[in-house]
Coordinates of C-alpha atoms and ligand atoms in Angstrom, one line a residue:
R1 CA 9.7 10.0 12.3
A2 CA 8.6 8.6 9.0
V3 CA 7.5 5.2 8.1
I4 CA 7.4 3.8 4.6
F5 CA 5.3 0.7 3.9
V6 CA 5.6 -1.3 0.7
H7 CA 2.4 -3.2 0.2
G8 CA 1.8 -6.1 -2.2
C9 CA -1.4 -5.2 -4.2
F10 CA -2.8 -8.7 -3.8
W11 CA -2.4 -9.3 0.0
H12 CA -3.1 -5.7 1.1
R13 CA -6.0 -5.2 -1.4
H14 CA -5.0 -2.2 -3.5
E15 CA -8.4 -0.8 -4.4
G16 CA -9.1 -0.6 -8.1
C17 CA -5.7 -2.3 -9.0
R18 CA -5.4 -5.0 -11.6
Y19 CA -3.1 -7.0 -9.3
A20 CA -5.7 -7.1 -6.5
T21 CA -7.3 -10.3 -7.9
T22 CA -9.4 -12.7 -5.9
P23 CA -8.9 -16.5 -6.2
A24 CA -11.9 -18.4 -7.6
T25 CA -11.8 -21.1 -4.9
R26 CA -12.7 -20.7 -1.2
P27 CA -14.3 -17.2 -1.6
E28 CA -15.3 -16.9 2.0
F29 CA -11.8 -17.7 3.3
W30 CA -10.3 -15.1 1.0
A31 CA -12.9 -12.4 1.8
E32 CA -12.2 -12.8 5.6
K33 CA -8.4 -13.0 5.1
F34 CA -8.3 -9.9 2.9
A35 CA -10.7 -7.9 5.2
A36 CA -8.5 -8.7 8.2
N37 CA -5.4 -7.5 6.3
V38 CA -7.1 -4.2 5.3
R39 CA -8.3 -3.7 8.9
R40 CA -4.8 -4.4 10.3
D41 CA -3.2 -2.0 7.8
R42 CA -5.7 0.7 8.7
A43 CA -5.3 0.3 12.4
T44 CA -1.5 0.3 12.1
C45 CA -1.5 3.4 10.0
D46 CA -4.0 5.2 12.3
A47 CA -1.9 4.3 15.4
L48 CA 1.3 5.5 13.9
V49 CA -0.2 8.8 12.8
A50 CA -1.8 9.3 16.2
D51 CA 1.7 8.8 17.7
G52 CA 3.1 11.5 15.5
W53 CA 4.6 9.4 12.7
R54 CA 4.4 10.3 9.1
V55 CA 3.3 7.4 7.0
A56 CA 3.9 6.6 3.3
T57 CA 2.3 3.6 1.5
I58 CA 3.9 2.5 -1.7
W59 CA 2.0 -0.1 -3.7
E60 CA 3.8 -2.9 -5.5
C61 CA 2.4 -1.7 -8.8
A62 CA 4.3 1.5 -8.5
L63 CA 7.5 -0.5 -8.5
R64 CA 7.0 -2.9 -11.4
K65 CA 9.0 -1.0 -14.0
P66 CA 12.5 0.6 -13.7
Q67 CA 11.0 4.0 -14.8
S68 CA 8.2 3.9 -12.3
V69 CA 10.8 2.9 -9.6
E70 CA 12.7 6.1 -10.3
Q71 CA 9.5 8.2 -10.2
T72 CA 8.4 6.6 -7.0
A73 CA 11.8 7.1 -5.4
A74 CA 11.7 10.8 -6.4
A75 CA 8.2 11.2 -5.0
I76 CA 9.3 9.6 -1.7
E77 CA 12.3 11.9 -1.5
E78 CA 10.1 14.9 -2.1
W79 CA 7.6 13.7 0.6
L80 CA 10.4 13.1 3.1
L81 CA 11.6 16.7 2.7
S82 CA 8.0 18.1 2.9
E83 CA 5.7 18.6 5.8
N84 CA 3.0 16.3 4.5
R85 CA 1.8 13.7 7.0
Q86 CA 0.8 11.0 4.6
L87 CA 1.7 9.7 1.1
E88 CA 0.2 7.0 -1.1
I89 CA 1.7 5.9 -4.4
G90 CA 0.2 3.3 -6.6
K91 CA -0.8 2.9 -10.2
T92 CA -4.5 2.5 -10.3
D93 CA -5.2 2.6 -14.0
P94 CA -5.8 -0.7 -15.8
G95 CA -2.6 -0.5 -17.8
Ligands
LIG1 ZN1 -1.6 -1.9 -7.1

């Protein structure tokens, strides 16, 4: 009973991430679109947790380099074997 989401940083709005850019054109369209995506992700996660599922969210930026893919895979394995309910992995520094 574990779910692993892999979220694109742009579409799912990874907070503080360099890849969560906002297009210069049609700002209102994008603001609404992104807000709806974030609301839907939160509602989905909350519903899964309420139903007894464990939920991991892996951000795209944690999978961009072979070395970070290995680190992320190891962290997921550790989480799956743990009792922890939720996991979030994403690189949030500007590098
Ligand atoms: Zn990111």
